[in-house]
PDB file of C-alpha atoms in Angstrom:
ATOM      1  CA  UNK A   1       0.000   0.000   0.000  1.00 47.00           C
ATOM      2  CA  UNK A   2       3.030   2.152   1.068  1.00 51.00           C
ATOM      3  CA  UNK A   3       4.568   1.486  -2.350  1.00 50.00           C
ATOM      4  CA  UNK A   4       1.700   2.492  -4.192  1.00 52.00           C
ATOM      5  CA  UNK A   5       0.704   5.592  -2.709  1.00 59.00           C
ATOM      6  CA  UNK A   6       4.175   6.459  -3.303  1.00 56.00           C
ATOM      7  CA  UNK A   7       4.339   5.541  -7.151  1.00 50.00           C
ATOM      8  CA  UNK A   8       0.709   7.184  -7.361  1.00 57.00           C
ATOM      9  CA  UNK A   9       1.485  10.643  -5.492  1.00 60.00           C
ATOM     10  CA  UNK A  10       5.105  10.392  -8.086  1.00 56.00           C
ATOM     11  CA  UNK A  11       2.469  10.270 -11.315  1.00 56.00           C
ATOM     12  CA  UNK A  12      -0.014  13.358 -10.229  1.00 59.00           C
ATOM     13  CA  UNK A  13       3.063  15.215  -8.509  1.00 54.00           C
ATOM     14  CA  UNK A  14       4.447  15.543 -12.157  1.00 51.00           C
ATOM     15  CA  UNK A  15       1.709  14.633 -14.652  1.00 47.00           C
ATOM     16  CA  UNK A  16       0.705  18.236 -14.876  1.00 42.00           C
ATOM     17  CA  UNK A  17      -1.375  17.774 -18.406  1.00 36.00           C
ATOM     18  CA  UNK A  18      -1.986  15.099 -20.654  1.00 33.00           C
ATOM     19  CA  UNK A  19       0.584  13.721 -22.972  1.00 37.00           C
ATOM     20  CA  UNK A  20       0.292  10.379 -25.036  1.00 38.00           C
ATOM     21  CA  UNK A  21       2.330   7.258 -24.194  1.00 47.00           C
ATOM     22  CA  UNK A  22       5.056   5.518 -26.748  1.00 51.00           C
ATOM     23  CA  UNK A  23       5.746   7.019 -30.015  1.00 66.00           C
ATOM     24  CA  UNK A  24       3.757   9.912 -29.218  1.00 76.00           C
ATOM     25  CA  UNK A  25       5.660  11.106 -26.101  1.00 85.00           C
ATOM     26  CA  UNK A  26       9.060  10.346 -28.600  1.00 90.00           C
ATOM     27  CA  UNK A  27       7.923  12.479 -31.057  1.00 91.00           C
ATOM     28  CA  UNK A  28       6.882  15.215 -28.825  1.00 92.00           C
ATOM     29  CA  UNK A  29      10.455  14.698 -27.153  1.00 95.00           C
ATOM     30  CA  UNK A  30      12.300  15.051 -30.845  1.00 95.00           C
ATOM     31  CA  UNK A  31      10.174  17.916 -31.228  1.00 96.00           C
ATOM     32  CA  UNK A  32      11.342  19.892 -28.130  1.00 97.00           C
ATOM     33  CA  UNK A  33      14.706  19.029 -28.884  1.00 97.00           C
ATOM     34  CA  UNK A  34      15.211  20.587 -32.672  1.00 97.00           C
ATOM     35  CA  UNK A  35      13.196  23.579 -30.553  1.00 98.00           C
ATOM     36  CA  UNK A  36      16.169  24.096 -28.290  1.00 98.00           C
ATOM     37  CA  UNK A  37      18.540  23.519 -30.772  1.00 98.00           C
ATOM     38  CA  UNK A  38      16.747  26.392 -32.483  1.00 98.00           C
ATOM     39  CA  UNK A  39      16.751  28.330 -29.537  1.00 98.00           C
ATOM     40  CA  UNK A  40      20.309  27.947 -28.531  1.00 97.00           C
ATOM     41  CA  UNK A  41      21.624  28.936 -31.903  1.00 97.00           C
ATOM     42  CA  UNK A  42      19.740  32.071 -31.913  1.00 97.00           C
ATOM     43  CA  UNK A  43      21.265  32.976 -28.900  1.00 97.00           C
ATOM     44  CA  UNK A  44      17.245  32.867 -27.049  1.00 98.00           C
ATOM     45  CA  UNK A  45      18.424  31.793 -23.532  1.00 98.00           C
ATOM     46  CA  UNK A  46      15.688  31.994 -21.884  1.00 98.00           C
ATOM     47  CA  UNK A  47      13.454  30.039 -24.330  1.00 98.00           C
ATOM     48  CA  UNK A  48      16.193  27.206 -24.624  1.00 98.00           C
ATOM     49  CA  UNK A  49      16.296  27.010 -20.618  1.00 98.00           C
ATOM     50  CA  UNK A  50      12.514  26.667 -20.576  1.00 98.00           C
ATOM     51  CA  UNK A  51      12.476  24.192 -23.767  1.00 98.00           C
ATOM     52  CA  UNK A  52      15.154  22.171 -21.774  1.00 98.00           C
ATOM     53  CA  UNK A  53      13.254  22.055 -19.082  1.00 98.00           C
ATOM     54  CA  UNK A  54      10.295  20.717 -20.589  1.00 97.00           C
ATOM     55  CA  UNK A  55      12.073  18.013 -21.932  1.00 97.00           C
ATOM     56  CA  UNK A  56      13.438  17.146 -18.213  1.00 97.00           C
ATOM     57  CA  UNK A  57       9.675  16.920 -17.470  1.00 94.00           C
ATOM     58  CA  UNK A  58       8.690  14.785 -20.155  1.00 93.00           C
ATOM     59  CA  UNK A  59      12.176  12.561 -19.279  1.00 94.00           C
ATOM     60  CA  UNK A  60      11.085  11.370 -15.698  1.00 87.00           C
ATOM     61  CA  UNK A  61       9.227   8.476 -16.069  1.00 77.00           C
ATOM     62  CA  UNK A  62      10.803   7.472 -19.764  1.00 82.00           C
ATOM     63  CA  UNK A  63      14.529   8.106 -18.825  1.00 93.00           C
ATOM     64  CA  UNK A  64      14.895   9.210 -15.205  1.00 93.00           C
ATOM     65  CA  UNK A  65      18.837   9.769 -16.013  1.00 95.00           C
ATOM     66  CA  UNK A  66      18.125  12.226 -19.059  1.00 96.00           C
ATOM     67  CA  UNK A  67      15.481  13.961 -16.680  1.00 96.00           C
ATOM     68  CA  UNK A  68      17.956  15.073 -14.312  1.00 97.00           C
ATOM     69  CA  UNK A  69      20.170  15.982 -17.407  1.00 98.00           C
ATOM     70  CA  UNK A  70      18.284  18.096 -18.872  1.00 98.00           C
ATOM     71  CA  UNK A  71      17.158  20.132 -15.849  1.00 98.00           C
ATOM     72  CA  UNK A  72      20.794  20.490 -14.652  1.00 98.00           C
ATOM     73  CA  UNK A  73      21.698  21.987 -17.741  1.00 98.00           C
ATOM     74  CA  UNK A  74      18.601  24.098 -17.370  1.00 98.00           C
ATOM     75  CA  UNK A  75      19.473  24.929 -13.658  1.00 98.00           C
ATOM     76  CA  UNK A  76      23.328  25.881 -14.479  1.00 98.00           C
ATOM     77  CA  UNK A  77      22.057  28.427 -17.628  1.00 98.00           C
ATOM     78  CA  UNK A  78      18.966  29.724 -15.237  1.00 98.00           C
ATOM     79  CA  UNK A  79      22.112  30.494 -12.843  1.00 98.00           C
ATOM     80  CA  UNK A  80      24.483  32.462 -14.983  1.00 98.00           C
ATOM     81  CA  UNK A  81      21.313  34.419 -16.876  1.00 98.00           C
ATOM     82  CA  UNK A  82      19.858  35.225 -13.648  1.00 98.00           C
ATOM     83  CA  UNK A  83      16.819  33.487 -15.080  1.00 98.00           C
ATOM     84  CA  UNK A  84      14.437  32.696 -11.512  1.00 98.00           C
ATOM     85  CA  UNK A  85      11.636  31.331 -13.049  1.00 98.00           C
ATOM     86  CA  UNK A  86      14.568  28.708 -15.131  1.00 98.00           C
ATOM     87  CA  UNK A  87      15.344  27.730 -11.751  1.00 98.00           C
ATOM     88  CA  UNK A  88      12.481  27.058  -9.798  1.00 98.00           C
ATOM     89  CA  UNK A  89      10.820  24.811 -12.889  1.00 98.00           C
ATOM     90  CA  UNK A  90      14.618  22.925 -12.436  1.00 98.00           C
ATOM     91  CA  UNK A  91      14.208  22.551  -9.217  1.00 98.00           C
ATOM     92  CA  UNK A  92      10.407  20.934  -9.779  1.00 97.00           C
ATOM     93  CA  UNK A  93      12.305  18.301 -12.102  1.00 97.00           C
ATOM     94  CA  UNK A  94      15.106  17.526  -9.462  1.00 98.00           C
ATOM     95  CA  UNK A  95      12.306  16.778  -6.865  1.00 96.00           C
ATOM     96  CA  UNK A  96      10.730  14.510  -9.027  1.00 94.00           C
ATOM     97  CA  UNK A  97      13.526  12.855 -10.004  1.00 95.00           C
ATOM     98  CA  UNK A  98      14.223  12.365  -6.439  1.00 95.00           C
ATOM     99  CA  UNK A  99      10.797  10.945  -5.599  1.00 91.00           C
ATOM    100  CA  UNK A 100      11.011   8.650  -8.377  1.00 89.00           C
ATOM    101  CA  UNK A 101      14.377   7.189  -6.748  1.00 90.00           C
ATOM    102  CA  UNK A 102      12.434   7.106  -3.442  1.00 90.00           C
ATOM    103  CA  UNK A 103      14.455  10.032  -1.794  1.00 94.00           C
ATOM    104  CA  UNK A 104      11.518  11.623  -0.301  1.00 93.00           C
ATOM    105  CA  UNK A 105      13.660  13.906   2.214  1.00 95.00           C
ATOM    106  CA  UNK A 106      15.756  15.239  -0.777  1.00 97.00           C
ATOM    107  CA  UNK A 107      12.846  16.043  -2.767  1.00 95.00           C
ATOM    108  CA  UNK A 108      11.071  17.781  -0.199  1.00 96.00           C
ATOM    109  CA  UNK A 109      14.055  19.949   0.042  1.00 97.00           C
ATOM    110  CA  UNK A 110      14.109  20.507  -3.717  1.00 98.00           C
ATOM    111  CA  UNK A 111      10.242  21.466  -3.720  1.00 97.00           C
ATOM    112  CA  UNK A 112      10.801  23.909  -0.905  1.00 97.00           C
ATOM    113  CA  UNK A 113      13.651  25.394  -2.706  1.00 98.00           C
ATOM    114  CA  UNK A 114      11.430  25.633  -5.866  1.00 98.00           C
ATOM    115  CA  UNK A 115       8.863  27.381  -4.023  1.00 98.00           C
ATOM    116  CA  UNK A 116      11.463  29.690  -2.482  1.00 98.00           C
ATOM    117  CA  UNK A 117      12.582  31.035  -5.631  1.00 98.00           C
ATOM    118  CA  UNK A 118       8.939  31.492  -7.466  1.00 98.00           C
ATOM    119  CA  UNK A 119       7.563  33.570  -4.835  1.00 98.00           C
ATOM    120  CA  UNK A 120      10.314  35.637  -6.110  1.00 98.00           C
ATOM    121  CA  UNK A 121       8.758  35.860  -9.700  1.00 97.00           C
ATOM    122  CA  UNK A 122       5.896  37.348 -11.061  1.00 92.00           C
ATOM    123  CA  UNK A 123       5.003  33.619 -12.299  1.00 96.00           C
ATOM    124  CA  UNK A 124       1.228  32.987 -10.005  1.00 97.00           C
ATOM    125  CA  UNK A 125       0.871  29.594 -11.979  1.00 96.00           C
ATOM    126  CA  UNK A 126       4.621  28.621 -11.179  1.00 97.00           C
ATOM    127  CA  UNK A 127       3.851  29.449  -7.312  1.00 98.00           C
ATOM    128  CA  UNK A 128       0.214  27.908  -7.317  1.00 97.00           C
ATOM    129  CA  UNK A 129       1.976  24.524  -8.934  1.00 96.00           C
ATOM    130  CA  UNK A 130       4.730  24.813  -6.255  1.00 97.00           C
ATOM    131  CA  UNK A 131       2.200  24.592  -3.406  1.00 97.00           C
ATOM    132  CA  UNK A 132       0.134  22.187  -4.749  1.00 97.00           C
ATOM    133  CA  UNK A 133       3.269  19.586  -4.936  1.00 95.00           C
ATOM    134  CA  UNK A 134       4.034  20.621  -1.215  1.00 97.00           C
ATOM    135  CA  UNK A 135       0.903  19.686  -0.265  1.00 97.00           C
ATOM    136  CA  UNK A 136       1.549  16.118  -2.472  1.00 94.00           C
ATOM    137  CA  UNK A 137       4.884  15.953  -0.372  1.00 94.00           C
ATOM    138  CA  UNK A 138       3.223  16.712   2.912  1.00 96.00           C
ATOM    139  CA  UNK A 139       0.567  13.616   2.117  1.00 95.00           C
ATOM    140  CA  UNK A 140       3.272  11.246   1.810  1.00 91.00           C
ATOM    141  CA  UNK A 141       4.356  11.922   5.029  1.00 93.00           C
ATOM    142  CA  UNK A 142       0.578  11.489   6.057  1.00 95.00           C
ATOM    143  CA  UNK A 143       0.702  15.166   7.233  1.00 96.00           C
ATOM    144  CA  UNK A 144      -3.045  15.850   5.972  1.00 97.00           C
ATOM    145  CA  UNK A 145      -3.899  18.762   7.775  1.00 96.00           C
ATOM    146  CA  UNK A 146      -1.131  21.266   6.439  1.00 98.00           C
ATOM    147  CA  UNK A 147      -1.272  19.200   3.368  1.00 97.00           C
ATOM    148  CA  UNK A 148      -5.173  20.352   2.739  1.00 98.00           C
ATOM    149  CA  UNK A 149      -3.855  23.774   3.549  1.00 98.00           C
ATOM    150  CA  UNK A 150      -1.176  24.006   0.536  1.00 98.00           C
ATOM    151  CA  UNK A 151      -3.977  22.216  -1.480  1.00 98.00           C
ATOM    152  CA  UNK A 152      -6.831  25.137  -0.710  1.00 98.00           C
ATOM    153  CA  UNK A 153      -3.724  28.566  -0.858  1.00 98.00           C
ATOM    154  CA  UNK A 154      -2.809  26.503  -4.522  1.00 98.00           C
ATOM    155  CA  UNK A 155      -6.305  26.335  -5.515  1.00 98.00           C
ATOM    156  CA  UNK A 156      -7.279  29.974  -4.370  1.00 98.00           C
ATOM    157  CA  UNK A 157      -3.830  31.266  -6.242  1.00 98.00           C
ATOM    158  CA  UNK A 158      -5.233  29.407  -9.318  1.00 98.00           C
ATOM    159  CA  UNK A 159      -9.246  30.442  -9.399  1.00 98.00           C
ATOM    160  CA  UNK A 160      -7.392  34.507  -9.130  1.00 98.00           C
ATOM    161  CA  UNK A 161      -5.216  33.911 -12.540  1.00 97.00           C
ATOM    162  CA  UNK A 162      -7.885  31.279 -13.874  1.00 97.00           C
ATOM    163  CA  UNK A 163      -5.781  28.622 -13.733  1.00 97.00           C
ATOM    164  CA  UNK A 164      -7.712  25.824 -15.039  1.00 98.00           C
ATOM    165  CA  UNK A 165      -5.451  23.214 -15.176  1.00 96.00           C
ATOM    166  CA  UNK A 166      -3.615  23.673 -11.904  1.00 96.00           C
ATOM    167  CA  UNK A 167      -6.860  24.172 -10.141  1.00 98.00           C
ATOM    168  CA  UNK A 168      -8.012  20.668 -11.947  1.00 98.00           C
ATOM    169  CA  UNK A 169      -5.230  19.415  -9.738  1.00 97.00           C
ATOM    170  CA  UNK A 170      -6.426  21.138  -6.422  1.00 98.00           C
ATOM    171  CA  UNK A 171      -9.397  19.742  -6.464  1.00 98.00           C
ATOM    172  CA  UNK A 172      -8.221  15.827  -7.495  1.00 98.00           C
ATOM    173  CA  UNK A 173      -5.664  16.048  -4.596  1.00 97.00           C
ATOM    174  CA  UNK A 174      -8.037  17.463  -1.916  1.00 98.00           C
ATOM    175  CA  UNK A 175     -10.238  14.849  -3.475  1.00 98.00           C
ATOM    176  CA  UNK A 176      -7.507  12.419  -2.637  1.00 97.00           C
ATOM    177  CA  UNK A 177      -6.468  13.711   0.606  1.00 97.00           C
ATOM    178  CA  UNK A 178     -10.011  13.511   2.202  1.00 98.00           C
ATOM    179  CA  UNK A 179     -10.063  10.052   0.628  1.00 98.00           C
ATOM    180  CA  UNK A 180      -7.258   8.898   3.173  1.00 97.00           C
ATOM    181  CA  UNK A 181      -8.711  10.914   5.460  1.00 98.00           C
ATOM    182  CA  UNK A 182     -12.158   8.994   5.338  1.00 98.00           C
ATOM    183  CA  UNK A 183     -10.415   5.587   5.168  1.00 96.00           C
ATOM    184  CA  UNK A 184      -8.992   6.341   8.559  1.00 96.00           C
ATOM    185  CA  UNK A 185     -11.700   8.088  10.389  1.00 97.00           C
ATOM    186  CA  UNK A 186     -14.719   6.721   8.258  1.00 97.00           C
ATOM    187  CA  UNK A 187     -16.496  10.204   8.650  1.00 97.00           C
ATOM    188  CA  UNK A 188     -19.219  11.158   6.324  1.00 97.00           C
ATOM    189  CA  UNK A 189     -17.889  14.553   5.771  1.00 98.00           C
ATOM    190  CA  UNK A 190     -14.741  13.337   4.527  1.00 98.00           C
ATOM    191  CA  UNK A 191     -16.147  11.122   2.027  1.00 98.00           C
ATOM    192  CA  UNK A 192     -18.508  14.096   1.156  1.00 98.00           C
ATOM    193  CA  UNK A 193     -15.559  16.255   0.500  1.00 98.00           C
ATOM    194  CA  UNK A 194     -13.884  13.969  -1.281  1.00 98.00           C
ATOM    195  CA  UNK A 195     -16.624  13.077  -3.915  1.00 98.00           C
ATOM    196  CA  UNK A 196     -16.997  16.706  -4.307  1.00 98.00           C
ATOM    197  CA  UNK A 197     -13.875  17.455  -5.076  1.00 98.00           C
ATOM    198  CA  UNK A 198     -13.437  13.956  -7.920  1.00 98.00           C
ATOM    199  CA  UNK A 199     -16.296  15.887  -9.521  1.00 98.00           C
ATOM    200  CA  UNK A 200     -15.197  19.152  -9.838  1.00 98.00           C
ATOM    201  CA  UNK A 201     -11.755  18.159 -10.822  1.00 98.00           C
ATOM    202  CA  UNK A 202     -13.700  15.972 -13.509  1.00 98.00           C
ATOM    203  CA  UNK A 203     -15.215  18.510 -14.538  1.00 98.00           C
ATOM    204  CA  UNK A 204     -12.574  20.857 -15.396  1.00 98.00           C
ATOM    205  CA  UNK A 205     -10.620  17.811 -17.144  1.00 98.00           C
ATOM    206  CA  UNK A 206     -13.988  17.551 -19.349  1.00 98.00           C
ATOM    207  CA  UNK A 207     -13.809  21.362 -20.146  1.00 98.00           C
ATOM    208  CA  UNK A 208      -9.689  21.521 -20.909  1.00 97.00           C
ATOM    209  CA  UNK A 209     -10.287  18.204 -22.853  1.00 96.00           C
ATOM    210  CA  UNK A 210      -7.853  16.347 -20.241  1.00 95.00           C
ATOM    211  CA  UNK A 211      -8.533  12.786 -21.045  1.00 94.00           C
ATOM    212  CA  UNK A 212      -5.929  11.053 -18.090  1.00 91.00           C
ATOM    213  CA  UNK A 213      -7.811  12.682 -15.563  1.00 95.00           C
ATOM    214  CA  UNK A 214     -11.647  12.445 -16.928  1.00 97.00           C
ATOM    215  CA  UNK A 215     -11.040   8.856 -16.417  1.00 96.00           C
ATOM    216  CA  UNK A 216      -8.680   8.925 -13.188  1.00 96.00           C
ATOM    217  CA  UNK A 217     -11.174  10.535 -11.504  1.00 98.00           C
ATOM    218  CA  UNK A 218     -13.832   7.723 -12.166  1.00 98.00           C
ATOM    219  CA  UNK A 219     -11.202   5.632 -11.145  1.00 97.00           C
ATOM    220  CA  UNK A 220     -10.847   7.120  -7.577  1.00 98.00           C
ATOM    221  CA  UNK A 221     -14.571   8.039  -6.924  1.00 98.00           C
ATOM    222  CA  UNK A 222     -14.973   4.150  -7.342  1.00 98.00           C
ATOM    223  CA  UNK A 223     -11.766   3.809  -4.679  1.00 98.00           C
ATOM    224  CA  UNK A 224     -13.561   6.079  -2.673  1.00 98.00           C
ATOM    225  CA  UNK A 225     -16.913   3.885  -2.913  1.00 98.00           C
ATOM    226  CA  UNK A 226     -15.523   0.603  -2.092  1.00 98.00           C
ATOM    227  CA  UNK A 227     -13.898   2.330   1.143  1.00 97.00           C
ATOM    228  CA  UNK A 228     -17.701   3.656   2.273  1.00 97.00           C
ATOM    229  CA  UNK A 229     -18.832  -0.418   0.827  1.00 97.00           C
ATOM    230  CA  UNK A 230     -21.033   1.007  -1.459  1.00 97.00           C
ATOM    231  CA  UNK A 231     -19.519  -1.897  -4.322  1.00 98.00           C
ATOM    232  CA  UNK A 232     -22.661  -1.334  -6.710  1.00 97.00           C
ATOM    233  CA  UNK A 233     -22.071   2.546  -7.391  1.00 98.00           C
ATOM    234  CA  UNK A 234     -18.012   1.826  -6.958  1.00 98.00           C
ATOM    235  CA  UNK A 235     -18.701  -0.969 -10.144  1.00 98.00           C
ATOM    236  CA  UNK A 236     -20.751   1.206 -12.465  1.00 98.00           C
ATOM    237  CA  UNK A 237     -17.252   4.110 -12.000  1.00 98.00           C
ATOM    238  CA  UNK A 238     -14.656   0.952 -12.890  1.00 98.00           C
ATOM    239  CA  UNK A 239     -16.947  -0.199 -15.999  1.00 97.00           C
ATOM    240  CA  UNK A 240     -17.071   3.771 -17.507  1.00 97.00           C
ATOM    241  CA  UNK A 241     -13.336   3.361 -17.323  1.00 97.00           C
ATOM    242  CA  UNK A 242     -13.431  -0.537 -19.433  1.00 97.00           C
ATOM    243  CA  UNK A 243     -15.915   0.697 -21.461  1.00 97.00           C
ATOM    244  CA  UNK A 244     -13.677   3.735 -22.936  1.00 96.00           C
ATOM    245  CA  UNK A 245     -10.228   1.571 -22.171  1.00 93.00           C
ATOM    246  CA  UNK A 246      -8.496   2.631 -25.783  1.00 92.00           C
ATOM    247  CA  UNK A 247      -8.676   6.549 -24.115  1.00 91.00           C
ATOM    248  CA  UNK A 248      -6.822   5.293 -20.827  1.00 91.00           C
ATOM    249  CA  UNK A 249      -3.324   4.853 -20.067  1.00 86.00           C
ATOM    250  CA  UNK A 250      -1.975   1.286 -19.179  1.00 88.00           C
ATOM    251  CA  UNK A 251      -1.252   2.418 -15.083  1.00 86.00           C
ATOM    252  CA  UNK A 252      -5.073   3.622 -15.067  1.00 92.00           C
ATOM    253  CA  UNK A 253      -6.830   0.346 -16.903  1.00 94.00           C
ATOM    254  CA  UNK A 254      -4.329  -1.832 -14.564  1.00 95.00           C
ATOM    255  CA  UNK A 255      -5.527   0.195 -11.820  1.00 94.00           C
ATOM    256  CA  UNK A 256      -9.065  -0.130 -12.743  1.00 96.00           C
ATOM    257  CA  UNK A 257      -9.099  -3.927 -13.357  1.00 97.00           C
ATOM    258  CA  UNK A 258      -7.660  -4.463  -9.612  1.00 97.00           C
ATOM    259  CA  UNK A 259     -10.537  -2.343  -8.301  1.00 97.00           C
ATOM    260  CA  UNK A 260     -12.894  -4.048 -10.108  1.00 97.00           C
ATOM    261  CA  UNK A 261     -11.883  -6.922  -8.944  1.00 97.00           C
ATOM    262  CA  UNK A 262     -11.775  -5.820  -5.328  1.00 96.00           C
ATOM    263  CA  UNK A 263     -15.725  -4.389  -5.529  1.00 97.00           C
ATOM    264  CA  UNK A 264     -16.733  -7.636  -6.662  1.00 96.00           C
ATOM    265  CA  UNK A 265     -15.147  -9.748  -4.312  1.00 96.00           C
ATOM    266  CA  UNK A 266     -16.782  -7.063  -1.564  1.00 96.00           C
ATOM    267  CA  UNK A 267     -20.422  -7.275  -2.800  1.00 95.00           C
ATOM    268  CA  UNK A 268     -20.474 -11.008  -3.323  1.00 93.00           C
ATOM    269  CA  UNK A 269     -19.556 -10.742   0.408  1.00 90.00           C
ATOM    270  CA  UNK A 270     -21.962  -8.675   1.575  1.00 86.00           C
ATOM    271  CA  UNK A 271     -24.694 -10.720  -0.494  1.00 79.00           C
ATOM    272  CA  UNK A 272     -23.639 -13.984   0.867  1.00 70.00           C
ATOM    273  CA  UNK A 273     -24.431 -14.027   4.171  1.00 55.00           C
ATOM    274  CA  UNK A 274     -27.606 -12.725   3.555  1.00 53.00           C
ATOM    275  CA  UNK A 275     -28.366 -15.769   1.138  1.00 48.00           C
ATOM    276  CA  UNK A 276     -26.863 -18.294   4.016  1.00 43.00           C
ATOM    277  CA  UNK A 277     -29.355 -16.919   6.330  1.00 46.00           C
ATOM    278  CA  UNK A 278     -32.200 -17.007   3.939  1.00 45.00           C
ATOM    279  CA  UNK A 279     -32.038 -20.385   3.267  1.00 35.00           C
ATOM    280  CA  UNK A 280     -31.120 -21.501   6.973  1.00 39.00           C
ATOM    281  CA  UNK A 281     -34.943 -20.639   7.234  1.00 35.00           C
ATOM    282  CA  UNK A 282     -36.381 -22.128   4.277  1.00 38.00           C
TER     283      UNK A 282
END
């Protein structure tokens, strides 16, 4: 369980839009690549740091040793051009790269250094994504209430500047965060909370077109529904995922399947001692 909330909390710390799997994530790499070369030959610094470090983005999960490449490079340029923005998007890649090697104290270092330098900048959707992976960090280390509160200053950042995509993210993570919380206190308000939040966060992904999380949320409202036993409803979310499988990404529809299973197993539970006891009387 450990290991997968730590794999999962990896994925939405740094999945901050939708980007195809395979040959499609290649070509978009190639792309960004003749990009910087263009940039560096023009002598565009700036653009070529940024361009670099959107390639150490894309690198994490694919290559985590080109990741950190890439945003070093970016980090030593952002340096010498006095380029803060440069720096603080750097230091997002290091602390994913660290996460994804399992240093969590490192990476929380790296993320608080990120956030550091962007309130430094003029950059509000650079700051509101710097709070909203310090609030990821701070759920790892099962610190939920000052994780909520990096969640809700992210989200409020993002409805100012109309940040649709970050604020997609602010409400899937306090979504997530009142999840946990309802699996360890079982209070209704939690799990009211935490529906509320899938759905708005669903609903954003449906108006910015994001696909990954249209169907991650069904995913983890059905999580959430086999927590509260309600197996039927938590079924009907896994099955909207199978039905539209060739739109979801292999982690999601793995992710889904186990679920599925799970639900199952927990109704056919519920229903059979009722059945025992039926025909005891017969």
């Amino acid at each position: 369980m450990r290991r997968s909330l730590s794999i999962f909390l990896l994925l939405h710390c740094l999945l901050l839009s939708a980007f195809g799997q395979g040959n499609l994530l290649s070509k978009k790499l190639d792309q960004l690549k003749k990009t910087a070369l263009a940039h560096y030959k023009l002598k565009q610094n700036r653009a070529y740091i940024d361009t670099l470090n959107r390639i150490s983005y894309l690198y994490f999960k694919e290559n985590p040793d080109s990741n950190w490449k890439y945003a070093e490079r970016a980090y030593k340029l952002s340096v010498k051009e006095n380029y803060l923005i440069g720096q603080a998007r750097a230091k997002l890649n290091f602390s994913g790269n660290y996460y994804y090697k399992k240093n969590y104290e490192k990476a929380f270092k790296e993320l608080n250094e990120a956030y550091k330098i962007a309130i430094k900048t003029s950059d509000k959707v650079l700051i509101a994504i710097c709070l909203n992976n310090i609030g990821l960090a701070y759920v790892q280390q099962k610190n939920y209430p000052i994780a909520l509160k990096h969640f809700y200053r992210s989200r409020e950042l993002a409805i100012k500047i109309n940040d649709l995509n970050t604020l997609m993210l602010n409400h899937f993570n306090l979504g997530f965060c009142n999840a946990l919380l309802f699996g360890k206190y079982k209070t209704q308000t939690y799990l009211q909370n935490s529906a509320k939040n899938y759905e708005l966060a669903q609903a954003i992904a449906k108006k910015i077109d994001n696909i990954t999380y249209i169907y991650t949320c069904y995913n983890r409202l059905g999580d959430l529904y086999i927590l509260n036993q309600d197996y039927k409803r938590a079924i009907n979310y896994f099955e909207t995922v199978l039905i539209n499988k060739k739109e979801v990404s292999d982690w999601e529809l793995g992710a889904s399947y186990a679920s599925l299973a799970k639900a199952n197993i927990g109704l056919k539970n519920m229903i059979r001692p009722q059945n025992l006891q039926n025909w005891a009387f017969q």
